[in-house]
Tab-separated table of C-alpha atoms in Angstrom:
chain	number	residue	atom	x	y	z
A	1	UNK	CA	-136.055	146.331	5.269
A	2	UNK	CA	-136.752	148.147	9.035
A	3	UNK	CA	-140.003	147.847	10.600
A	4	UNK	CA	-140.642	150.622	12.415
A	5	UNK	CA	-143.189	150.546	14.942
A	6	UNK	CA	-143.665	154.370	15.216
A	7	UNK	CA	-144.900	154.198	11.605
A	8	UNK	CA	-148.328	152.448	13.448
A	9	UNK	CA	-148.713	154.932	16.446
A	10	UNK	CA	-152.115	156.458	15.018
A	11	UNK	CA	-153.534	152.979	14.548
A	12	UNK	CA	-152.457	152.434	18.373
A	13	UNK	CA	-153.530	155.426	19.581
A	14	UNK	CA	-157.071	154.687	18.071
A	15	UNK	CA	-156.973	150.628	18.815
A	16	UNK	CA	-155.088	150.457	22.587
A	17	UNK	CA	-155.599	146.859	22.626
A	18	UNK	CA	-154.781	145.787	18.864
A	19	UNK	CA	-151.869	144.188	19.760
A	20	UNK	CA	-153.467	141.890	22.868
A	21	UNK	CA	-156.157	140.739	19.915
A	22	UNK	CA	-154.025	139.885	17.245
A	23	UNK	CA	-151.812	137.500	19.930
A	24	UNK	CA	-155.250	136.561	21.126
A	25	UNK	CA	-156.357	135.943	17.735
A	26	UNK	CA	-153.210	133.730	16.737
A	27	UNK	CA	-153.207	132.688	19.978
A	28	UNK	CA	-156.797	130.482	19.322
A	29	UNK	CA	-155.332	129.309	16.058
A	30	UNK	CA	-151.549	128.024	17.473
A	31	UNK	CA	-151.910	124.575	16.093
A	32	UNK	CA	-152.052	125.336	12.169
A	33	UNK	CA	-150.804	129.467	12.121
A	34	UNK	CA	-153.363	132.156	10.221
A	35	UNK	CA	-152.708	134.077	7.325
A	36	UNK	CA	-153.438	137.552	6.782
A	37	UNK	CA	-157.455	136.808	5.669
A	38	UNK	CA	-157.659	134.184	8.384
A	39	UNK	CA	-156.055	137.046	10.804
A	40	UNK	CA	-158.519	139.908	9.249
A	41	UNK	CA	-161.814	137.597	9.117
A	42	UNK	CA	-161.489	136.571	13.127
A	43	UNK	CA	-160.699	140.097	13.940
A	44	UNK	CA	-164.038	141.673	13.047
A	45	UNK	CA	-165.755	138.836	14.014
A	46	UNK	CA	-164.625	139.330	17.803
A	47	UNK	CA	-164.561	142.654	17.923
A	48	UNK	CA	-167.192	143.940	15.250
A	49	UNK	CA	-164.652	146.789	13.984
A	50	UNK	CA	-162.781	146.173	10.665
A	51	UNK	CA	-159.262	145.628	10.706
A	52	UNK	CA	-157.950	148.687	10.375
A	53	UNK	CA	-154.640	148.378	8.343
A	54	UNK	CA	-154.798	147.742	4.940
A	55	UNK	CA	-151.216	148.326	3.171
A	56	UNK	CA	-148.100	146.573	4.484
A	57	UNK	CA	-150.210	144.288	7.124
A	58	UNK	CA	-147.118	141.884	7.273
A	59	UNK	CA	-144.998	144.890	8.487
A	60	UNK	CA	-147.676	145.890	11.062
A	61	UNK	CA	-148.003	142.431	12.489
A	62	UNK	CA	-144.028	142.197	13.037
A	63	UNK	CA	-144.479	145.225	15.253
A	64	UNK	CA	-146.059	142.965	17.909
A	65	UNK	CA	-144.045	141.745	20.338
A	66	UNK	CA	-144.025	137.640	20.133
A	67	UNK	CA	-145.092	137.287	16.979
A	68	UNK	CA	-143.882	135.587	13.875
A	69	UNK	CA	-144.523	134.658	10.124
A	70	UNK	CA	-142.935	131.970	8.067
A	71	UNK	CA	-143.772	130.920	3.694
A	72	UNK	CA	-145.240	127.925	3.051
A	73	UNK	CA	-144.804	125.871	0.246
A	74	UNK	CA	-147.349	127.885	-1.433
A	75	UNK	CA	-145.938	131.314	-0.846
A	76	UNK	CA	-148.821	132.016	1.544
A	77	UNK	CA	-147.412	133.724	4.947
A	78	UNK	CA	-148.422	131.718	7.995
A	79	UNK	CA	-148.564	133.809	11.465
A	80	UNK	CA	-148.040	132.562	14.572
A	81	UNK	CA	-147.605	133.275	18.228
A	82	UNK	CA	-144.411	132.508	20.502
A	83	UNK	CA	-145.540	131.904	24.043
A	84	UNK	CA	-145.294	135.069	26.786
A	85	UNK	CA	-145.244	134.282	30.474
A	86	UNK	CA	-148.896	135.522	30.921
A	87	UNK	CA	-150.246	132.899	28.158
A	88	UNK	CA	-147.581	130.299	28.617
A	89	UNK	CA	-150.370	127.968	29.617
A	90	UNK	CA	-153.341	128.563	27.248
A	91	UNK	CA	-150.552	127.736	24.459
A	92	UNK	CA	-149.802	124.410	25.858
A	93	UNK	CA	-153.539	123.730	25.915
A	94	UNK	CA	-153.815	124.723	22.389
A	95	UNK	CA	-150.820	123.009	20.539
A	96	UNK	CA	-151.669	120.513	22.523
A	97	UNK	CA	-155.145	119.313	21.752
A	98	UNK	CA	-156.899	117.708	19.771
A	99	UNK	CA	-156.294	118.458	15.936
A	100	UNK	CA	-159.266	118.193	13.971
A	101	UNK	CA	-159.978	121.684	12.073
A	102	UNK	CA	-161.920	123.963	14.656
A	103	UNK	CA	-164.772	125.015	12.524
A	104	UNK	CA	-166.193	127.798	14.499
B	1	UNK	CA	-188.655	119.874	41.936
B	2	UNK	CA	-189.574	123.752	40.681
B	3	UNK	CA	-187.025	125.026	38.541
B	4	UNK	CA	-186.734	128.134	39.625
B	5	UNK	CA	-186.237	126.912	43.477
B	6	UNK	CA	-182.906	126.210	43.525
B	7	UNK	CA	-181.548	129.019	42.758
B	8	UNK	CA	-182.886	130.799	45.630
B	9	UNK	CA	-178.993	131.407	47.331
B	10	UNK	CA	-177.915	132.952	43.954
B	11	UNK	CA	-178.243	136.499	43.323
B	12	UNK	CA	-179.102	136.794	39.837
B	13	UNK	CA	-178.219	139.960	37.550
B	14	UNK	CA	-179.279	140.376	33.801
B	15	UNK	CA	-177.596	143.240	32.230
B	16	UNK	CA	-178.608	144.225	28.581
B	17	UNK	CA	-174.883	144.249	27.000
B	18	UNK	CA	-174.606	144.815	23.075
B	19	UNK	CA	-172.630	141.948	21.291
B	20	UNK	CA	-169.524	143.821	20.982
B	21	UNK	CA	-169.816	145.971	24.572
B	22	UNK	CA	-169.209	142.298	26.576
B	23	UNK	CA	-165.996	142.510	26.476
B	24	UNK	CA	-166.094	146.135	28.354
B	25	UNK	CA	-169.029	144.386	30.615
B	26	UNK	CA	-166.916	141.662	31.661
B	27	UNK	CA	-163.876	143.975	32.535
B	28	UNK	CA	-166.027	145.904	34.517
B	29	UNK	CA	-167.481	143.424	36.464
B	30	UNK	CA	-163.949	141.378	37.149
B	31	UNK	CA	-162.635	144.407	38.900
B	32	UNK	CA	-165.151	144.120	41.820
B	33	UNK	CA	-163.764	140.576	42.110
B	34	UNK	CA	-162.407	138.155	39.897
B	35	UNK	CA	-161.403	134.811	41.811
B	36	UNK	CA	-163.528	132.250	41.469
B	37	UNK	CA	-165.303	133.164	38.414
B	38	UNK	CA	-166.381	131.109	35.874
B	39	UNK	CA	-167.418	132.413	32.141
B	40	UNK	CA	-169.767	130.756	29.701
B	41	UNK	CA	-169.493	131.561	25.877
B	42	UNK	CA	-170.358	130.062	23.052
B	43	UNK	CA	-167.478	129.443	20.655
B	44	UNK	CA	-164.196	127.538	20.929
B	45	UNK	CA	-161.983	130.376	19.484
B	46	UNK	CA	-163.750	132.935	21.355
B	47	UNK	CA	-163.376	130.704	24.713
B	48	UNK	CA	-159.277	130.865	23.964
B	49	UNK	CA	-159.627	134.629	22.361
B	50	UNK	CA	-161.286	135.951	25.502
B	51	UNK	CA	-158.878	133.925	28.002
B	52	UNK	CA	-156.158	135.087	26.490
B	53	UNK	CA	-156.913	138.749	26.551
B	54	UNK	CA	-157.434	138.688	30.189
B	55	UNK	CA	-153.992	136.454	30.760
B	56	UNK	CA	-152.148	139.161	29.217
B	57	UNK	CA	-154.057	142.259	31.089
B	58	UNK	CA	-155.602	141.430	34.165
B	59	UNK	CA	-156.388	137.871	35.218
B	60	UNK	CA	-154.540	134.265	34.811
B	61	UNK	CA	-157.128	132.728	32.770
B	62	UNK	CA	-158.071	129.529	31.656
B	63	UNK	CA	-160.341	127.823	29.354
B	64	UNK	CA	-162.145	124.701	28.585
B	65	UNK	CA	-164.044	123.332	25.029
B	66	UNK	CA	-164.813	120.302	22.959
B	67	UNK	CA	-161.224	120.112	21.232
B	68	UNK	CA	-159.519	119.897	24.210
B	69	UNK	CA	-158.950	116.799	25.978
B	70	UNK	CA	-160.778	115.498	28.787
B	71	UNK	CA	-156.841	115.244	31.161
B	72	UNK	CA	-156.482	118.854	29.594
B	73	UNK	CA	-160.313	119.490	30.404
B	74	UNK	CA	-159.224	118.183	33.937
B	75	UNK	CA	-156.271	120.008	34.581
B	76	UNK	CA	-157.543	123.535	33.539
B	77	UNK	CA	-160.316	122.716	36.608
B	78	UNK	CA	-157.673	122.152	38.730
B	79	UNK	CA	-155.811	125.244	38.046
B	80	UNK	CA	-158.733	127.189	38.502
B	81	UNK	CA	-160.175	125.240	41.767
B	82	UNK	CA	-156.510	125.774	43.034
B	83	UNK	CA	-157.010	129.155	42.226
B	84	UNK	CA	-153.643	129.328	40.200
B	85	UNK	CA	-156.181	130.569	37.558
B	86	UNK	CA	-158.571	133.145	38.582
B	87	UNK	CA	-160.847	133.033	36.181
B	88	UNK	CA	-162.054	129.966	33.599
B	89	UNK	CA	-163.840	130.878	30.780
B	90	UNK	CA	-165.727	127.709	28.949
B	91	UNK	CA	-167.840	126.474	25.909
B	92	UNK	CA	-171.506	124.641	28.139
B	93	UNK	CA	-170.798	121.754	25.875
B	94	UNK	CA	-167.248	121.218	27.467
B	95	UNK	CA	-167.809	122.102	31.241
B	96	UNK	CA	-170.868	119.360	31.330
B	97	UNK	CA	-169.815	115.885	32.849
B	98	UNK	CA	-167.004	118.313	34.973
B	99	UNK	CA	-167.287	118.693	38.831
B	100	UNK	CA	-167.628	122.541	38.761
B	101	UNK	CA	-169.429	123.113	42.160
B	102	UNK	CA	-169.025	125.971	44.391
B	103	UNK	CA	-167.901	128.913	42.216
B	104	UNK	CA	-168.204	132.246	43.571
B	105	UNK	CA	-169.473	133.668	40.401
B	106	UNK	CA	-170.853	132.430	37.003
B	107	UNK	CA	-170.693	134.824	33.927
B	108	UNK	CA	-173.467	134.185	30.918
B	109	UNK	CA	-171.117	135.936	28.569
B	110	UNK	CA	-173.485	134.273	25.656
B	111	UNK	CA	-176.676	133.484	26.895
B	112	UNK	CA	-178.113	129.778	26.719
B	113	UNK	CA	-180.766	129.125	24.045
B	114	UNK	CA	-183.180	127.078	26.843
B	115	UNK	CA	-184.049	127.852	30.132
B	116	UNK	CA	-182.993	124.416	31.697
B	117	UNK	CA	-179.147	125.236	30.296
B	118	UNK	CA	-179.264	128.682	32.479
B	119	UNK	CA	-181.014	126.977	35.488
B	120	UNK	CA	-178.084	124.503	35.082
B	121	UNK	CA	-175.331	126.913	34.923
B	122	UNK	CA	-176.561	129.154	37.653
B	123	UNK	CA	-176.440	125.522	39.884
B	124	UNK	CA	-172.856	125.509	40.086
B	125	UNK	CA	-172.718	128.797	42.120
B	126	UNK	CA	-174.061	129.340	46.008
B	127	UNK	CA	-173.854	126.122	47.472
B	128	UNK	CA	-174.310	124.515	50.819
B	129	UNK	CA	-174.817	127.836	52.515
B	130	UNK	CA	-172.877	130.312	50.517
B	131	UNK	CA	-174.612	132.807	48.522
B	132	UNK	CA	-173.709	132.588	44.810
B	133	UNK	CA	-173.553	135.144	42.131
B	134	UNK	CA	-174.671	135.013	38.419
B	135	UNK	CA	-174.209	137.783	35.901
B	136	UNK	CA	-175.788	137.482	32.222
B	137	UNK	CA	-175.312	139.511	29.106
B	138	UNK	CA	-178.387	139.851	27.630
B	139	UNK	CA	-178.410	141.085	23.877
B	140	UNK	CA	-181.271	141.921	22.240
B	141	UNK	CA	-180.668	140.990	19.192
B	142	UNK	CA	-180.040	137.561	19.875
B	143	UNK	CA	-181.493	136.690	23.273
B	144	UNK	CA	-185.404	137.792	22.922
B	145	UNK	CA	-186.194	134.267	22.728
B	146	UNK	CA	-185.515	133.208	26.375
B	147	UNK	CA	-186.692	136.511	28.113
B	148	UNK	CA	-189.933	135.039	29.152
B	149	UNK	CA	-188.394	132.162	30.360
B	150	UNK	CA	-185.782	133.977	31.901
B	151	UNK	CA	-188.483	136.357	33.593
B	152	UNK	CA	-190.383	133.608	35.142
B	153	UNK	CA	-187.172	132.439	37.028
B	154	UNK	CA	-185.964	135.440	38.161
B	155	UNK	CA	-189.690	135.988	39.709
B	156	UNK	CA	-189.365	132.130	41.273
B	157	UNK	CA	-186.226	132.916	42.820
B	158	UNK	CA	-187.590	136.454	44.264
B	159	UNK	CA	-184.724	138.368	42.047
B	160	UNK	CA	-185.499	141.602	40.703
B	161	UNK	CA	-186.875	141.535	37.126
B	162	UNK	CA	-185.322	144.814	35.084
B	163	UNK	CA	-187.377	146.846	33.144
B	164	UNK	CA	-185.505	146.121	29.616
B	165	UNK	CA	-186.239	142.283	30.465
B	166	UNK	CA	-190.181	142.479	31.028
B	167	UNK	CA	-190.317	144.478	27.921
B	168	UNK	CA	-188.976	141.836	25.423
B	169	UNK	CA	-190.634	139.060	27.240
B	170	UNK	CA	-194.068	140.607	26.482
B	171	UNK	CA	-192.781	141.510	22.896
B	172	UNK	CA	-191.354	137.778	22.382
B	173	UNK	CA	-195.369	136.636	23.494
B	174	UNK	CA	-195.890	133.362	24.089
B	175	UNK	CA	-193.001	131.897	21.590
């Protein structure tokens, strides 16, 4: 399978800062990962516009730089974020404190 | 004391800002200058959300809320009192009991639900002899509650009321 970012240019064109949200998104949610709903559900909540892919969101999501997905024991894929020099330190703060479940 | 009197070194601005327009707002008003700005919102993943965004664009960014520890808590101050980190954004709940004093600019990115939260925020800007600045995003659809208050300190403080402000303090009445 090839992921090919130039399949997603029209979603970039329309949504310049997609990819900043989604790291931002998995960024706030470091300590346990996000799945696809999780992903989806936080988008429109911060930015009011619906995510806008709806087939193949796994294969869009690879497409941005840093991140990454692994399959839990119940077959549900997990996102996540690898640290960038620019959030290095907001990561550290997140893995890092405390873990009860946010709940807002 | 009266409320409204110490916050006579602070230039006050209310801005009527849309929910989802903030983000756009707060870009806008970073670029005049964003060291030494402090940002006030009201959810945890929306504190990290938000700092993150402007890490990656514009700004080293920190942030501060109830899940994080009070040496994390500490350490993001420092970063940002250092100046390392230009800008810190934070939930009210987790900046109280922190010595944030002297900030060149407080952001109401969410408003405060009382008065005495607003008067309190606005405190940590413009002291001992500096002027301060304090920018608020007002939304209408959330905010009409506090505009009366909100009107009444602006007028104690001799800061201009805008229009959009009077009008849904007369419409919220005496609430």
């Amino acid at each position: 399978m090839t992921i090919d970012y130039l399949n997603y240019l029209e979603i970039r064109d329309e949504y310049p800062d997609i990819d900043y949200e989604i790291r931002g998104i998995l960024l706030a949610r470091a300590q346990n990962g996000a799945t696809i709903d999780e992903i989806r559900d936080d988008y429109q909540k911060l930015t009011g516009v619906r995510f806008p892919v709806n087939e193949n969101i796994t294969d869009f999501l690879l497409t941005i730089t840093h991140v990454m997905v692994f399959c839990n024991e119940n077959g549900t894929r997990i996102f996540n974020i690898m640290p960038t020099e620019t959030t290095r330190h907001l990561l550290d703060l997140v893995l890092n404190q405390k873990t009860s479940q946010q709940s807002e | 004391g009266v409320v409204g009197g110490a916050c006579a070194d602070v230039t006050q601005r209310v801005y009527e800002v849309e929910k989802y327009q903030k983000r756009n707002k707060l870009m806008e008003i970073l670029q005049d200058e964003s060291e030494g700005t402090i940002v006030f919102v009201d959810t945890k993943r929306g504190a990290d959300f938000l700092a993150s965004l402007l890490s990656e664009t514009e700004y080293p960014t920190t942030s501060i809320h109830g899940s994080r520890l009070q040496r994390q808590r500490e350490t993001a101050l420092a970063d940002f009192k250092a100046g390392r980190m230009k800008v810190l954004i934070a939930t009210s709940v987790a900046a109280r009991g922190l010595d944030i004093r002297n900030v060149k600019h407080v952001v109401n990115y969410d408003m405060p639900s009382c008065i005495d939260e607003y008067v309190h925020r606005i405190g940590r800007t413009g002291r001992v002899g500096n002027s301060g600045k304090a920018s608020s995003f007002f939304d209408p659809q959330r905010d009409a509650a506090i505009a009366g208050d909100l009107v009444k300190i602006l007028e104690g403080a001799e800061q201009e009321v805008p229009q959009f402000l009077k009008r849904f303090s007369c419409a919220g009445g005496g609430g």
